[in-house]
Amino acid sequence: MKRILNMSNHTLTGEQVAELSGMGYEIVELTAEDKTLWGKLNPSNYKEFTYRTMEDSDTRYDVDAYHIAGFPPAVVNAVCLACTLDMPAFYAYSERVSEEIHQPDGTVKKVNVFKHLGFFNY
């Protein structure tokens, strides 16, 4: 079975896991430390992190593809690295449905529901 690295701040939903499994992928998560770092990327550290995670032979993950989402410059850099490595890079596309719920005290509560619609190649 092929392996895909979830390079995102999110835990994949059951629906997403099922889709990737149907595509022949076993999901690999970032380590807890790398998940924390991915959530704290900024203009001064994203290139080093993506290089270490995807290219450095001592620290890269042993995977066949990437699911990439997060800090936009890191996403662009990671997708470019995936292309140079000739490896697939996917994004998860979701539809957001917002609902406003009027509360008894006169306030309005807004609820967003995300519906996963598929993984697509960058």
mmCIF file of C-alpha atoms in Angstrom:
data_model
loop_
_atom_site.group_PDB
_atom_site.id
_atom_site.type_symbol
_atom_site.label_atom_id
_atom_site.label_comp_id
_atom_site.label_asym_id
_atom_site.label_seq_id
_atom_site.Cartn_x
_atom_site.Cartn_y
_atom_site.Cartn_z
ATOM 1 C CA MET A 1 0.000 0.000 0.000
ATOM 2 C CA LYS A 2 1.207 3.516 -0.806
ATOM 3 C CA ARG A 3 1.742 6.031 2.000
ATOM 4 C CA ILE A 4 0.569 9.657 2.102
ATOM 5 C CA LEU A 5 1.816 12.254 4.585
ATOM 6 C CA ASN A 6 -0.872 14.477 6.100
ATOM 7 C CA MET A 7 0.933 17.839 6.129
ATOM 8 C CA SER A 8 -1.852 19.809 7.784
ATOM 9 C CA ASN A 9 -3.003 21.060 11.169
ATOM 10 C CA HIS A 10 -6.107 18.874 11.004
ATOM 11 C CA THR A 11 -6.925 15.300 11.797
ATOM 12 C CA LEU A 12 -8.526 13.799 8.714
ATOM 13 C CA THR A 13 -12.216 12.926 8.960
ATOM 14 C CA GLY A 14 -13.491 9.386 8.564
ATOM 15 C CA GLU A 15 -14.770 10.297 5.128
ATOM 16 C CA GLN A 16 -11.335 11.607 4.112
ATOM 17 C CA VAL A 17 -9.566 8.535 5.493
ATOM 18 C CA ALA A 18 -11.976 6.287 3.571
ATOM 19 C CA GLU A 19 -11.370 8.190 0.321
ATOM 20 C CA LEU A 20 -7.587 8.021 0.668
ATOM 21 C CA SER A 21 -7.806 4.334 1.555
ATOM 22 C CA GLY A 22 -9.901 3.793 -1.577
ATOM 23 C CA MET A 23 -7.130 5.516 -3.532
ATOM 24 C CA GLY A 24 -4.686 2.956 -2.115
ATOM 25 C CA TYR A 25 -3.076 5.154 0.559
ATOM 26 C CA GLU A 26 -2.159 4.488 4.159
ATOM 27 C CA ILE A 27 -2.084 7.796 6.060
ATOM 28 C CA VAL A 28 1.098 8.895 7.822
ATOM 29 C CA GLU A 29 0.775 11.753 10.301
ATOM 30 C CA LEU A 30 3.449 14.285 11.142
ATOM 31 C CA THR A 31 5.084 13.553 14.484
ATOM 32 C CA ALA A 32 3.611 15.521 17.399
ATOM 33 C CA GLU A 33 6.614 17.853 17.288
ATOM 34 C CA ASP A 34 6.322 18.390 13.521
ATOM 35 C CA LYS A 35 2.530 18.906 13.799
ATOM 36 C CA THR A 36 3.207 21.675 16.337
ATOM 37 C CA LEU A 37 5.872 23.211 14.076
ATOM 38 C CA TRP A 38 3.580 23.024 11.020
ATOM 39 C CA GLY A 39 1.008 25.018 12.990
ATOM 40 C CA LYS A 40 3.587 27.700 13.838
ATOM 41 C CA LEU A 41 5.185 28.255 10.442
ATOM 42 C CA ASN A 42 6.047 31.829 9.533
ATOM 43 C CA PRO A 43 8.021 33.676 6.846
ATOM 44 C CA SER A 44 11.343 32.922 8.526
ATOM 45 C CA ASN A 45 11.009 29.164 9.089
ATOM 46 C CA TYR A 46 8.723 27.526 6.523
ATOM 47 C CA LYS A 47 11.432 26.796 3.921
ATOM 48 C CA GLU A 48 13.655 25.026 6.451
ATOM 49 C CA PHE A 49 10.720 22.958 7.747
ATOM 50 C CA THR A 50 9.492 21.851 4.314
ATOM 51 C CA TYR A 51 13.041 21.010 3.213
ATOM 52 C CA ARG A 52 13.670 18.951 6.357
ATOM 53 C CA THR A 53 10.308 17.184 6.092
ATOM 54 C CA MET A 54 10.393 16.443 2.371
ATOM 55 C CA GLU A 55 14.001 16.435 1.093
ATOM 56 C CA ASP A 56 16.605 15.953 3.832
ATOM 57 C CA SER A 57 17.535 12.263 3.635
ATOM 58 C CA ASP A 58 18.023 12.032 7.415
ATOM 59 C CA THR A 59 14.660 13.500 8.445
ATOM 60 C CA ARG A 60 12.202 13.128 5.566
ATOM 61 C CA TYR A 61 9.183 10.902 5.867
ATOM 62 C CA ASP A 62 9.090 7.666 3.868
ATOM 63 C CA VAL A 63 5.966 8.383 1.819
ATOM 64 C CA ASP A 64 4.705 8.247 -1.755
ATOM 65 C CA ALA A 65 2.471 11.356 -1.745
ATOM 66 C CA TYR A 66 1.476 14.414 0.278
ATOM 67 C CA HIS A 67 -1.752 16.000 1.497
ATOM 68 C CA ILE A 68 -0.766 19.646 1.996
ATOM 69 C CA ALA A 69 -2.766 22.402 3.724
ATOM 70 C CA GLY A 70 -1.891 25.335 5.955
ATOM 71 C CA PHE A 71 0.315 28.454 5.888
ATOM 72 C CA PRO A 72 0.116 29.566 2.228
ATOM 73 C CA PRO A 73 3.852 30.110 1.580
ATOM 74 C CA ALA A 74 4.620 26.700 3.113
ATOM 75 C CA VAL A 75 1.928 25.081 0.979
ATOM 76 C CA VAL A 76 3.372 26.623 -2.203
ATOM 77 C CA ASN A 77 6.893 25.601 -1.198
ATOM 78 C CA ALA A 78 5.807 22.049 -0.305
ATOM 79 C CA VAL A 79 3.879 21.626 -3.571
ATOM 80 C CA CYS A 80 6.915 22.844 -5.541
ATOM 81 C CA LEU A 81 9.141 20.400 -3.644
ATOM 82 C CA ALA A 82 6.677 17.566 -4.319
ATOM 83 C CA CYS A 83 6.863 18.402 -8.031
ATOM 84 C CA THR A 84 10.659 18.328 -8.040
ATOM 85 C CA LEU A 85 10.494 14.963 -6.241
ATOM 86 C CA ASP A 86 7.968 13.771 -8.859
ATOM 87 C CA MET A 87 5.483 12.893 -6.107
ATOM 88 C CA PRO A 88 1.745 13.588 -6.027
ATOM 89 C CA ALA A 89 0.471 16.425 -3.837
ATOM 90 C CA PHE A 90 -3.219 16.675 -2.972
ATOM 91 C CA TYR A 91 -5.542 19.217 -1.390
ATOM 92 C CA ALA A 92 -8.833 18.424 0.284
ATOM 93 C CA TYR A 93 -11.753 20.387 -1.127
ATOM 94 C CA SER A 94 -14.699 21.108 1.149
ATOM 95 C CA GLU A 95 -17.884 23.083 0.828
ATOM 96 C CA ARG A 96 -18.688 25.377 3.757
ATOM 97 C CA VAL A 97 -22.341 25.765 4.635
ATOM 98 C CA SER A 98 -23.109 28.523 7.157
ATOM 99 C CA GLU A 99 -26.234 28.663 9.246
ATOM 100 C CA GLU A 100 -27.336 31.519 11.503
ATOM 101 C CA ILE A 101 -29.258 30.362 14.557
ATOM 102 C CA HIS A 102 -31.204 33.045 16.418
ATOM 103 C CA GLN A 103 -30.866 32.650 20.168
ATOM 104 C CA PRO A 104 -33.609 33.400 22.742
ATOM 105 C CA ASP A 105 -31.537 36.314 24.108
ATOM 106 C CA GLY A 106 -31.529 38.021 20.696
ATOM 107 C CA THR A 107 -27.990 37.076 19.707
ATOM 108 C CA VAL A 108 -27.199 35.094 16.591
ATOM 109 C CA LYS A 109 -25.016 32.000 16.667
ATOM 110 C CA LYS A 110 -23.262 31.194 13.396
ATOM 111 C CA VAL A 111 -22.414 27.558 12.692
ATOM 112 C CA ASN A 112 -20.186 26.445 9.819
ATOM 113 C CA VAL A 113 -20.456 22.890 8.553
ATOM 114 C CA PHE A 114 -17.735 21.624 6.226
ATOM 115 C CA LYS A 115 -18.664 18.894 3.739
ATOM 116 C CA HIS A 116 -15.691 17.058 2.243
ATOM 117 C CA LEU A 117 -16.061 16.857 -1.545
ATOM 118 C CA GLY A 118 -12.823 15.138 -2.477
ATOM 119 C CA PHE A 119 -9.052 15.154 -2.781
ATOM 120 C CA PHE A 120 -7.615 16.807 -5.868
ATOM 121 C CA ASN A 121 -4.123 17.196 -7.324
ATOM 122 C CA TYR A 122 -2.446 20.565 -6.930
#
